[in-house]
Amino acid sequence: MLNKCNQKLDYCKKLTRCFSTTKAVNSKRRVVCTGIGITCPLGHGTKHSWKKLINNQCGIVKNEFSEFPNLPSKVAGIIPKGLLDGELDIDSIVTKSQLKYLSKSMVYALAASEEALNSSNWKPQNEEDRQRTGVVIGTGIVDLEAISETSNILLEKGYRKVSPYFVPKILTNMAAGHVSIKYGFQGPNHAVSTACTTGAHAIGDSMRLIRNGDADVILCGGTEAAIVPVSIAGFARARALSTSFNNIPGKSSRPFDKLRDGFVIGEGCGILVLEELQHAKNRGATIFGEILGYGLSGDAHHMTAGKEDGTGAYLSMKGAIRDADIDSTDIQYVNAHATSTPIGDVIENKAIKRCFGEHAKNLKVSSFKGALGHLLGAAGAVETAFTLLALYNKVIPPTLNLEQPGEEFDLDYVPYKSVEFELPSNRTRRVAIKNSFGFGGTNASLCLAEYID
């Protein structure tokens, strides 16, 4: 009897040590970015697209569907495809037979993931490392083209002509699934689908999974390929798209500008390799920056428009700052969601002023959508990647086409061209906030920082 009691006591002590040790370790786990992969309207490849972004170039082009001549918006941010430098060669990523069950967004995810893993030099060979590596990749809109085509086949040719790959091709979790299958990653496998907040939520969720000890490394981000007639028709009917600059595509996306008249639809993918700090240091990885904090909120207001006073955006920014355990005055730069819509840009601007108060006048604020268009579910991931590069290279990319700011826009929006990311004399490192907002009133903000050992 005494032996049994002692055994139970020993077991309880072991459990106590186990849980207390886990808590102590997790509370100290810091999360950094060690790899970046980007394919976007500025080009395929991080170095290529970053160079174009900081050189004030635009990736928005003319986009016309000959079979649908009456679509009112005729501009889009399209990934350049081909064999030249900065172009995406799809044939080098997947075979023709694989395209039977892969959507474009999944192909983009595979392409950006390959670059991110090469950038990080993370290619685990043993089972333990693969089990400690997760994949969190989301998309905002499923493959509408596949749905439209399959519906027509079913109606015109019958059930037996429907592809057996149809369902896997439209599932939102399959980008994460195919990436994990390709590399054998057996850690957390998760897919976020929160409209235009998808990419930011995927990164924030991944940061928390690593911080919590569920993984040491996570490949994460967002991917989108929704430039098809049915989606453009839907957004156009909702009066969300720009139509006033069809003949001058490079001028069509105009965050904070008086003449902005809607967003420009874009496609792309941004993938980050997030890693527990000590794990990254132990293997000598390059560190592009640190994920300090993550804030989420809901507008609880309207299915497509944010609350006019900016409460939702304000709450997500405050949440990210609180999670980072810093003061709002520690922030020097805000990468805005600002999509170039008449209502959305005003709401975010109000939220920034409310969140930062007098300090807002000291901030640099810019939106990359003048150069990229709006990449929907991929926007938050691609823009977070570029914000980390801004911290790493100490350069803030500009807001393009900001020729006449509206009356309420009286902050520093970094118009026209890139500027040096200056460090105030009373601060030790550069810190930024990245905002992403989506239909349904879903909001996320990430607090990102320059890494200092």
Short mmCIF file of C-alpha atoms in Angstrom, two decimals:
data_model
loop_
_atom_site.label_atom_id
_atom_site.label_comp_id
_atom_site.label_asym_id
_atom_site.label_seq_id
_atom_site.Cartn_x
_atom_site.Cartn_y
_atom_site.Cartn_z
CA MET A 1 0.00 0.00 0.00
CA LEU A 2 2.80 2.37 0.97
CA ASN A 3 4.64 1.62 -2.29
CA LYS A 4 1.53 2.44 -4.31
CA CYS A 5 1.16 5.78 -2.50
CA ASN A 6 4.81 6.60 -3.10
CA GLN A 7 4.43 5.73 -6.78
CA LYS A 8 1.41 8.03 -7.09
CA LEU A 9 3.30 10.79 -5.27
CA ASP A 10 6.29 10.41 -7.62
CA TYR A 11 3.96 10.52 -10.62
CA CYS A 12 2.29 13.73 -9.36
CA LYS A 13 5.67 15.34 -8.79
CA LYS A 14 6.74 14.46 -12.33
CA LEU A 15 3.52 15.95 -13.73
CA THR A 16 4.02 19.13 -11.70
CA ARG A 17 7.60 19.47 -12.94
CA CYS A 18 6.47 18.83 -16.51
CA PHE A 19 3.76 21.51 -16.50
CA SER A 20 5.79 24.08 -14.59
CA THR A 21 8.76 23.58 -16.93
CA THR A 22 6.56 23.91 -20.02
CA LYS A 23 5.07 27.15 -18.73
CA ALA A 24 8.47 28.59 -17.89
CA VAL A 25 9.88 27.73 -21.32
CA ASN A 26 6.84 28.95 -23.26
CA SER A 27 6.73 32.31 -21.46
CA LYS A 28 10.23 33.03 -22.79
CA ARG A 29 9.78 31.78 -26.37
CA ARG A 30 10.38 34.59 -28.82
CA VAL A 31 9.39 34.25 -32.48
CA VAL A 32 11.45 35.53 -35.41
CA CYS A 33 11.26 35.39 -39.21
CA THR A 34 14.11 33.50 -40.88
CA GLY A 35 12.77 33.04 -44.41
CA ILE A 36 10.66 34.96 -46.94
CA GLY A 37 9.04 33.89 -50.21
CA ILE A 38 7.04 36.30 -52.38
CA THR A 39 5.27 36.07 -55.71
CA CYS A 40 3.20 39.15 -56.53
CA PRO A 41 2.36 41.69 -59.26
CA LEU A 42 5.81 43.27 -58.89
CA GLY A 43 7.35 39.94 -59.85
CA HIS A 44 8.26 36.48 -58.67
CA GLY A 45 10.96 36.33 -56.01
CA THR A 46 11.60 38.41 -52.92
CA LYS A 47 14.70 40.28 -54.12
CA HIS A 48 13.11 41.18 -57.44
CA SER A 49 9.79 42.40 -56.02
CA TRP A 50 11.42 44.25 -53.08
CA LYS A 51 13.74 46.11 -55.44
CA LYS A 52 10.78 47.25 -57.54
CA LEU A 53 8.78 48.26 -54.46
CA ILE A 54 11.48 50.51 -52.99
CA ASN A 55 12.16 51.96 -56.46
CA ASN A 56 8.55 53.18 -56.56
CA GLN A 57 7.38 50.91 -59.37
CA CYS A 58 3.85 49.63 -59.91
CA GLY A 59 2.71 46.12 -60.88
CA ILE A 60 -0.86 46.98 -61.90
CA VAL A 61 -1.64 46.39 -65.59
CA LYS A 62 -4.51 46.43 -68.10
CA ASN A 63 -6.82 43.44 -67.67
CA GLU A 64 -9.57 42.73 -70.16
CA PHE A 65 -11.59 39.54 -70.64
CA SER A 66 -12.53 39.43 -74.32
CA GLU A 67 -15.51 37.19 -73.56
CA PHE A 68 -16.78 39.62 -70.92
CA PRO A 69 -16.30 43.07 -72.49
CA ASN A 70 -18.82 44.77 -70.21
CA LEU A 71 -16.97 44.25 -66.92
CA PRO A 72 -16.46 47.82 -65.67
CA SER A 73 -13.06 47.39 -64.00
CA LYS A 74 -10.27 46.66 -66.49
CA VAL A 75 -7.16 46.81 -64.30
CA ALA A 76 -5.53 44.22 -62.06
CA GLY A 77 -2.35 43.31 -60.21
CA ILE A 78 -1.24 40.20 -62.12
CA ILE A 79 1.85 38.08 -61.41
CA PRO A 80 4.12 38.25 -64.48
CA LYS A 81 4.44 34.74 -65.94
CA GLY A 82 7.29 33.44 -68.11
CA LEU A 83 10.93 32.48 -68.18
CA LEU A 84 12.56 35.87 -67.65
CA ASP A 85 14.07 37.12 -64.41
CA GLY A 86 11.27 38.08 -62.03
CA GLU A 87 8.65 36.04 -63.89
CA LEU A 88 6.91 32.97 -62.50
CA ASP A 89 7.58 29.83 -64.53
CA ILE A 90 4.69 27.60 -63.50
CA ASP A 91 6.09 24.62 -65.43
CA SER A 92 9.15 24.65 -63.18
CA ILE A 93 6.93 24.42 -60.08
CA VAL A 94 4.40 21.75 -61.05
CA THR A 95 3.72 19.29 -63.87
CA LYS A 96 0.74 19.47 -66.22
CA SER A 97 -0.78 16.40 -64.57
CA GLN A 98 -0.56 18.10 -61.15
CA LEU A 99 -2.55 21.06 -62.48
CA LYS A 100 -5.56 18.75 -62.67
CA TYR A 101 -5.89 18.93 -58.89
CA LEU A 102 -4.06 22.16 -58.03
CA SER A 103 -5.68 25.58 -58.17
CA LYS A 104 -3.58 28.61 -59.12
CA SER A 105 -3.47 29.75 -55.51
CA MET A 106 -2.01 26.38 -54.50
CA VAL A 107 0.66 26.67 -57.22
CA TYR A 108 1.55 30.14 -55.96
CA ALA A 109 1.84 28.75 -52.42
CA LEU A 110 4.17 25.98 -53.57
CA ALA A 111 6.34 28.50 -55.45
CA ALA A 112 6.60 30.98 -52.55
CA SER A 113 7.13 28.18 -50.00
CA GLU A 114 10.09 26.84 -51.96
CA GLU A 115 11.70 30.28 -51.94
CA ALA A 116 10.96 30.84 -48.24
CA LEU A 117 12.52 27.52 -47.23
CA ASN A 118 15.59 28.18 -49.40
CA SER A 119 15.84 31.67 -47.88
CA SER A 120 15.70 30.16 -44.38
CA ASN A 121 17.89 27.19 -45.28
CA TRP A 122 15.45 25.04 -43.31
CA LYS A 123 15.24 21.58 -44.84
CA PRO A 124 14.84 19.12 -41.96
CA GLN A 125 16.10 15.61 -42.60
CA ASN A 126 15.13 13.83 -39.37
CA GLU A 127 11.71 12.85 -38.10
CA GLU A 128 11.82 14.99 -34.95
CA ASP A 129 12.51 18.21 -36.89
CA ARG A 130 9.74 17.43 -39.37
CA GLN A 131 7.32 16.81 -36.49
CA ARG A 132 8.28 20.19 -34.99
CA THR A 133 7.65 22.03 -38.28
CA GLY A 134 4.11 23.19 -39.12
CA VAL A 135 2.31 24.76 -42.07
CA VAL A 136 -0.33 27.49 -41.76
CA ILE A 137 -1.41 28.85 -45.15
CA GLY A 138 -4.80 30.37 -45.92
CA THR A 139 -6.76 31.76 -48.84
CA GLY A 140 -9.65 34.20 -48.89
CA ILE A 141 -11.58 32.97 -51.92
CA VAL A 142 -11.81 29.42 -53.25
CA ASP A 143 -11.16 28.58 -56.92
CA LEU A 144 -14.22 30.25 -58.45
CA GLU A 145 -13.09 29.37 -61.95
CA ALA A 146 -13.12 25.65 -61.12
CA ILE A 147 -16.58 25.97 -59.56
CA SER A 148 -17.95 27.85 -62.58
CA GLU A 149 -16.43 25.42 -65.09
CA THR A 150 -17.56 22.32 -63.15
CA SER A 151 -21.11 23.66 -62.85
CA ASN A 152 -21.25 24.11 -66.63
CA ILE A 153 -19.83 20.60 -67.22
CA LEU A 154 -22.39 19.06 -64.87
CA LEU A 155 -25.28 20.85 -66.57
CA GLU A 156 -24.12 20.33 -70.15
CA LYS A 157 -22.27 16.97 -70.08
CA GLY A 158 -23.50 15.22 -66.98
CA TYR A 159 -22.20 13.76 -63.73
CA ARG A 160 -19.61 11.39 -65.23
CA LYS A 161 -17.66 14.28 -66.77
CA VAL A 162 -17.10 15.99 -63.42
CA SER A 163 -13.46 15.73 -62.33
CA PRO A 164 -12.78 13.57 -59.26
CA TYR A 165 -10.27 16.27 -58.30
CA PHE A 166 -12.92 19.00 -58.15
CA VAL A 167 -13.44 19.06 -54.38
CA PRO A 168 -9.73 18.95 -53.39
CA LYS A 169 -9.13 21.75 -55.88
CA ILE A 170 -11.49 24.14 -54.08
CA LEU A 171 -10.80 23.33 -50.42
CA THR A 172 -9.24 26.27 -48.55
CA ASN A 173 -6.90 24.06 -46.54
CA MET A 174 -5.29 22.34 -49.53
CA ALA A 175 -2.50 24.89 -50.08
CA ALA A 176 -1.25 24.06 -46.57
CA GLY A 177 -1.90 20.39 -47.24
CA HIS A 178 0.11 20.21 -50.46
CA VAL A 179 3.04 22.13 -48.94
CA SER A 180 3.16 19.82 -45.92
CA ILE A 181 2.95 16.75 -48.17
CA LYS A 182 5.76 17.98 -50.42
CA TYR A 183 8.19 18.56 -47.54
CA GLY A 184 6.92 16.00 -45.02
CA PHE A 185 6.15 18.56 -42.31
CA GLN A 186 4.08 16.90 -39.58
CA GLY A 187 3.62 19.76 -37.11
CA PRO A 188 0.43 21.87 -36.85
CA ASN A 189 -1.38 21.95 -40.19
CA HIS A 190 -3.85 24.81 -40.23
CA ALA A 191 -5.68 26.95 -42.79
CA VAL A 192 -7.09 30.41 -42.14
CA SER A 193 -9.86 31.89 -44.29
CA THR A 194 -10.87 35.32 -43.05
CA ALA A 195 -11.31 37.29 -46.28
CA CYS A 196 -8.66 40.00 -46.67
CA THR A 197 -7.32 39.43 -43.15
CA THR A 198 -6.31 35.85 -43.96
CA GLY A 199 -2.56 36.39 -44.40
CA ALA A 200 -2.14 38.41 -41.22
CA HIS A 201 -4.21 35.95 -39.18
CA ALA A 202 -2.13 33.04 -40.50
CA ILE A 203 1.08 34.75 -39.37
CA GLY A 204 -0.32 35.77 -35.99
CA ASP A 205 -1.75 32.31 -35.31
CA SER A 206 1.60 30.76 -36.25
CA MET A 207 3.45 33.06 -33.90
CA ARG A 208 1.21 31.95 -31.05
CA LEU A 209 1.60 28.27 -31.91
CA ILE A 210 5.38 28.63 -31.68
CA ARG A 211 5.20 30.78 -28.58
CA ASN A 212 2.96 28.15 -26.99
CA GLY A 213 5.41 25.37 -27.78
CA ASP A 214 3.31 23.52 -30.38
CA ALA A 215 6.07 23.87 -32.99
CA ASP A 216 9.57 25.27 -33.37
CA VAL A 217 9.21 26.30 -37.03
CA ILE A 218 6.10 27.17 -39.05
CA LEU A 219 5.80 27.96 -42.75
CA CYS A 220 2.94 30.46 -42.91
CA GLY A 221 1.15 33.06 -45.01
CA GLY A 222 -1.63 33.66 -47.49
CA THR A 223 -2.23 32.93 -51.17
CA GLU A 224 -4.84 34.20 -53.64
CA ALA A 225 -5.75 33.82 -57.33
CA ALA A 226 -9.18 35.37 -57.81
CA ILE A 227 -8.70 37.43 -60.99
CA VAL A 228 -11.52 35.72 -62.88
CA PRO A 229 -14.66 37.21 -64.48
CA VAL A 230 -17.10 35.99 -61.83
CA SER A 231 -15.18 37.53 -58.90
CA ILE A 232 -14.59 40.79 -60.76
CA ALA A 233 -18.29 40.93 -61.63
CA GLY A 234 -19.22 40.34 -57.99
CA PHE A 235 -16.88 42.99 -56.59
CA ALA A 236 -17.90 45.42 -59.34
CA ARG A 237 -21.60 44.95 -58.57
CA ALA A 238 -20.75 45.77 -54.95
CA ARG A 239 -19.10 48.97 -56.27
CA ALA A 240 -15.84 48.01 -54.62
CA LEU A 241 -13.48 48.18 -57.63
CA SER A 242 -11.71 51.11 -59.26
CA THR A 243 -13.10 52.01 -62.70
CA SER A 244 -11.90 55.58 -63.28
CA PHE A 245 -8.34 54.75 -64.38
CA ASN A 246 -8.88 51.87 -66.81
CA ASN A 247 -6.67 53.56 -69.41
CA ILE A 248 -3.84 54.35 -66.99
CA PRO A 249 -3.56 51.21 -64.82
CA GLY A 250 -0.54 52.41 -62.85
CA LYS A 251 -2.63 55.27 -61.44
CA SER A 252 -5.68 53.22 -60.47
CA SER A 253 -4.83 52.25 -56.88
CA ARG A 254 -4.58 55.48 -54.86
CA PRO A 255 -4.58 54.97 -51.06
CA PHE A 256 -5.52 58.14 -49.11
CA ASP A 257 -5.86 60.18 -52.34
CA LYS A 258 -8.89 62.38 -53.13
CA LEU A 259 -9.50 60.59 -56.44
CA ARG A 260 -9.51 57.04 -55.06
CA ASP A 261 -12.60 55.19 -56.27
CA GLY A 262 -12.14 51.57 -55.19
CA PHE A 263 -9.55 48.84 -54.88
CA VAL A 264 -7.70 47.08 -57.69
CA ILE A 265 -7.95 43.28 -57.54
CA GLY A 266 -4.61 41.47 -57.39
CA GLU A 267 -3.13 38.00 -56.99
CA GLY A 268 -0.08 36.62 -55.25
CA CYS A 269 1.36 34.77 -52.29
CA GLY A 270 3.52 35.64 -49.32
CA ILE A 271 5.13 32.92 -47.19
CA LEU A 272 7.24 33.40 -44.06
CA VAL A 273 9.33 30.92 -42.12
CA LEU A 274 8.67 31.73 -38.46
CA GLU A 275 10.95 30.18 -35.89
CA GLU A 276 11.58 30.09 -32.17
CA LEU A 277 14.51 32.44 -31.53
CA GLN A 278 16.93 30.06 -29.86
CA HIS A 279 16.21 27.41 -32.47
CA ALA A 280 17.13 29.93 -35.18
CA LYS A 281 20.26 31.07 -33.39
CA ASN A 282 21.44 27.52 -32.78
CA ARG A 283 21.56 26.85 -36.51
CA GLY A 284 22.94 30.27 -37.49
CA ALA A 285 19.87 31.40 -39.46
CA THR A 286 19.50 34.90 -40.88
CA ILE A 287 16.86 36.79 -38.88
CA PHE A 288 14.76 39.32 -40.82
CA GLY A 289 12.80 40.54 -37.83
CA GLU A 290 10.78 39.58 -34.79
CA ILE A 291 7.02 39.11 -34.37
CA LEU A 292 6.38 40.92 -31.10
CA GLY A 293 2.61 40.99 -30.85
CA TYR A 294 -0.71 40.05 -32.43
CA GLY A 295 -4.08 41.72 -31.97
CA LEU A 296 -7.51 40.64 -33.25
CA SER A 297 -10.95 42.22 -33.16
CA GLY A 298 -14.39 42.22 -34.74
CA ASP A 299 -16.30 45.30 -35.89
CA ALA A 300 -19.70 43.70 -35.14
CA HIS A 301 -21.12 46.30 -37.47
CA HIS A 302 -21.59 45.51 -41.19
CA MET A 303 -20.74 42.69 -43.60
CA THR A 304 -18.50 44.78 -45.88
CA ALA A 305 -17.86 48.16 -44.21
CA GLY A 306 -15.92 48.86 -41.04
CA LYS A 307 -17.41 50.86 -38.21
CA GLU A 308 -17.16 54.54 -39.10
CA ASP A 309 -15.33 55.56 -35.94
CA GLY A 310 -12.63 52.93 -36.57
CA THR A 311 -13.23 51.03 -33.31
CA GLY A 312 -12.45 47.61 -34.82
CA ALA A 313 -9.12 48.71 -36.28
CA TYR A 314 -8.29 50.60 -33.09
CA LEU A 315 -8.91 47.50 -30.94
CA SER A 316 -6.73 45.25 -33.10
CA MET A 317 -3.83 47.72 -33.02
CA LYS A 318 -4.14 48.20 -29.26
CA GLY A 319 -4.26 44.43 -28.86
CA ALA A 320 -1.04 43.96 -30.84
CA ILE A 321 0.74 46.65 -28.82
CA ARG A 322 -0.49 45.15 -25.54
CA ASP A 323 0.56 41.65 -26.62
CA ALA A 324 4.02 42.99 -27.52
CA ASP A 325 4.25 44.52 -24.02
CA ILE A 326 5.44 47.87 -25.36
CA ASP A 327 4.10 51.43 -25.42
CA SER A 328 2.40 52.94 -28.46
CA THR A 329 5.15 55.56 -28.59
CA ASP A 330 7.63 52.76 -29.34
CA ILE A 331 6.07 52.41 -32.81
CA GLN A 332 7.64 54.40 -35.65
CA TYR A 333 5.84 53.02 -38.71
CA VAL A 334 2.36 51.76 -39.61
CA ASN A 335 1.91 49.67 -42.73
CA ALA A 336 -1.72 50.44 -43.46
CA HIS A 337 -4.31 48.10 -44.92
CA ALA A 338 -5.58 51.14 -46.93
CA THR A 339 -7.07 49.62 -50.07
CA SER A 340 -7.92 52.85 -51.93
CA THR A 341 -11.63 52.77 -51.14
CA PRO A 342 -13.44 56.02 -50.26
CA ILE A 343 -14.74 54.71 -46.91
CA GLY A 344 -12.09 52.22 -45.77
CA ASP A 345 -9.09 54.56 -45.91
CA VAL A 346 -10.92 57.17 -43.81
CA ILE A 347 -11.89 54.62 -41.16
CA GLU A 348 -8.34 53.29 -40.80
CA ASN A 349 -6.92 56.81 -40.62
CA LYS A 350 -9.29 57.63 -37.75
CA ALA A 351 -8.26 54.45 -35.96
CA ILE A 352 -4.55 55.26 -36.29
CA LYS A 353 -5.09 58.74 -34.83
CA ARG A 354 -7.17 57.35 -31.98
CA CYS A 355 -4.66 54.60 -31.19
CA PHE A 356 -1.56 56.79 -31.21
CA GLY A 357 -2.94 60.18 -30.16
CA GLU A 358 -0.36 62.95 -30.44
CA HIS A 359 2.29 60.40 -31.36
CA ALA A 360 0.48 59.83 -34.68
CA LYS A 361 2.17 62.98 -36.00
CA ASN A 362 5.55 61.29 -35.50
CA LEU A 363 4.61 58.15 -37.44
CA LYS A 364 5.38 57.16 -40.99
CA VAL A 365 2.28 55.55 -42.54
CA SER A 366 2.24 53.93 -45.98
CA SER A 367 0.19 51.49 -48.03
CA PHE A 368 1.76 49.12 -50.57
CA LYS A 369 -1.50 48.71 -52.47
CA GLY A 370 -0.66 51.59 -54.81
CA ALA A 371 2.09 49.31 -56.15
CA LEU A 372 0.44 45.90 -55.76
CA GLY A 373 -3.30 46.35 -55.89
CA HIS A 374 -5.26 44.42 -53.27
CA LEU A 375 -4.17 40.77 -53.05
CA LEU A 376 -7.17 39.88 -50.89
CA GLY A 377 -6.30 36.82 -48.75
CA ALA A 378 -2.62 37.15 -49.67
CA ALA A 379 -2.41 40.88 -48.92
CA GLY A 380 -1.61 40.62 -45.22
CA ALA A 381 1.14 38.05 -45.80
CA VAL A 382 2.86 39.80 -48.72
CA GLU A 383 2.67 43.16 -46.97
CA THR A 384 3.97 41.71 -43.69
CA ALA A 385 6.90 40.25 -45.63
CA PHE A 386 7.66 43.65 -47.13
CA THR A 387 7.30 45.34 -43.73
CA LEU A 388 9.85 42.92 -42.26
CA LEU A 389 12.16 43.78 -45.17
CA ALA A 390 11.61 47.47 -44.41
CA LEU A 391 12.80 46.85 -40.85
CA TYR A 392 15.69 44.68 -42.00
CA ASN A 393 16.90 47.06 -44.74
CA LYS A 394 15.96 50.26 -42.86
CA VAL A 395 13.91 51.60 -45.79
CA ILE A 396 10.19 52.47 -45.83
CA PRO A 397 8.48 51.88 -49.21
CA PRO A 398 6.08 54.60 -50.39
CA THR A 399 2.39 55.12 -50.97
CA LEU A 400 2.08 55.49 -54.74
CA ASN A 401 -0.35 57.85 -56.49
CA LEU A 402 -0.92 60.01 -53.43
CA GLU A 403 -1.19 63.28 -55.36
CA GLN A 404 -3.94 65.06 -53.41
CA PRO A 405 -4.57 63.74 -49.90
CA GLY A 406 -8.11 64.16 -48.60
CA GLU A 407 -8.66 66.81 -45.93
CA GLU A 408 -8.68 64.28 -43.08
CA PHE A 409 -5.35 62.78 -44.17
CA ASP A 410 -2.82 64.97 -42.40
CA LEU A 411 -0.23 62.38 -41.33
CA ASP A 412 3.03 61.44 -43.10
CA TYR A 413 1.97 58.85 -45.71
CA VAL A 414 5.38 58.59 -47.41
CA PRO A 415 4.12 59.73 -50.83
CA TYR A 416 5.84 59.04 -54.17
CA LYS A 417 9.15 57.53 -53.06
CA SER A 418 10.86 55.44 -50.39
CA VAL A 419 12.49 57.04 -47.38
CA GLU A 420 15.08 55.96 -44.83
CA PHE A 421 13.61 54.17 -41.82
CA GLU A 422 15.10 56.43 -39.19
CA LEU A 423 15.56 55.36 -35.59
CA PRO A 424 14.67 57.98 -32.96
CA SER A 425 17.54 58.81 -30.62
CA ASN A 426 15.52 57.66 -27.59
CA ARG A 427 14.73 54.20 -29.04
CA THR A 428 16.90 51.11 -29.45
CA ARG A 429 15.17 49.39 -32.37
CA ARG A 430 12.74 50.00 -35.20
CA VAL A 431 9.16 48.82 -34.55
CA ALA A 432 6.16 48.70 -36.88
CA ILE A 433 2.46 47.85 -36.90
CA LYS A 434 0.94 45.95 -39.84
CA ASN A 435 -2.85 46.20 -40.29
CA SER A 436 -5.22 43.90 -42.18
CA PHE A 437 -9.01 44.09 -42.29
CA GLY A 438 -11.63 41.96 -44.05
CA PHE A 439 -15.28 41.59 -44.96
CA GLY A 440 -17.34 40.47 -42.01
CA GLY A 441 -15.58 42.99 -39.79
CA THR A 442 -12.58 40.78 -39.07
CA ASN A 443 -9.41 42.66 -38.11
CA ALA A 444 -5.81 41.78 -37.30
CA SER A 445 -2.72 43.79 -36.45
CA LEU A 446 0.83 42.50 -36.12
CA CYS A 447 3.56 44.23 -34.14
CA LEU A 448 6.88 43.66 -35.91
CA ALA A 449 10.35 44.69 -34.81
CA GLU A 450 13.90 44.89 -36.01
CA TYR A 451 15.81 42.01 -34.43
CA ILE A 452 18.59 42.99 -32.06
CA ASP A 453 20.52 40.22 -30.32
#
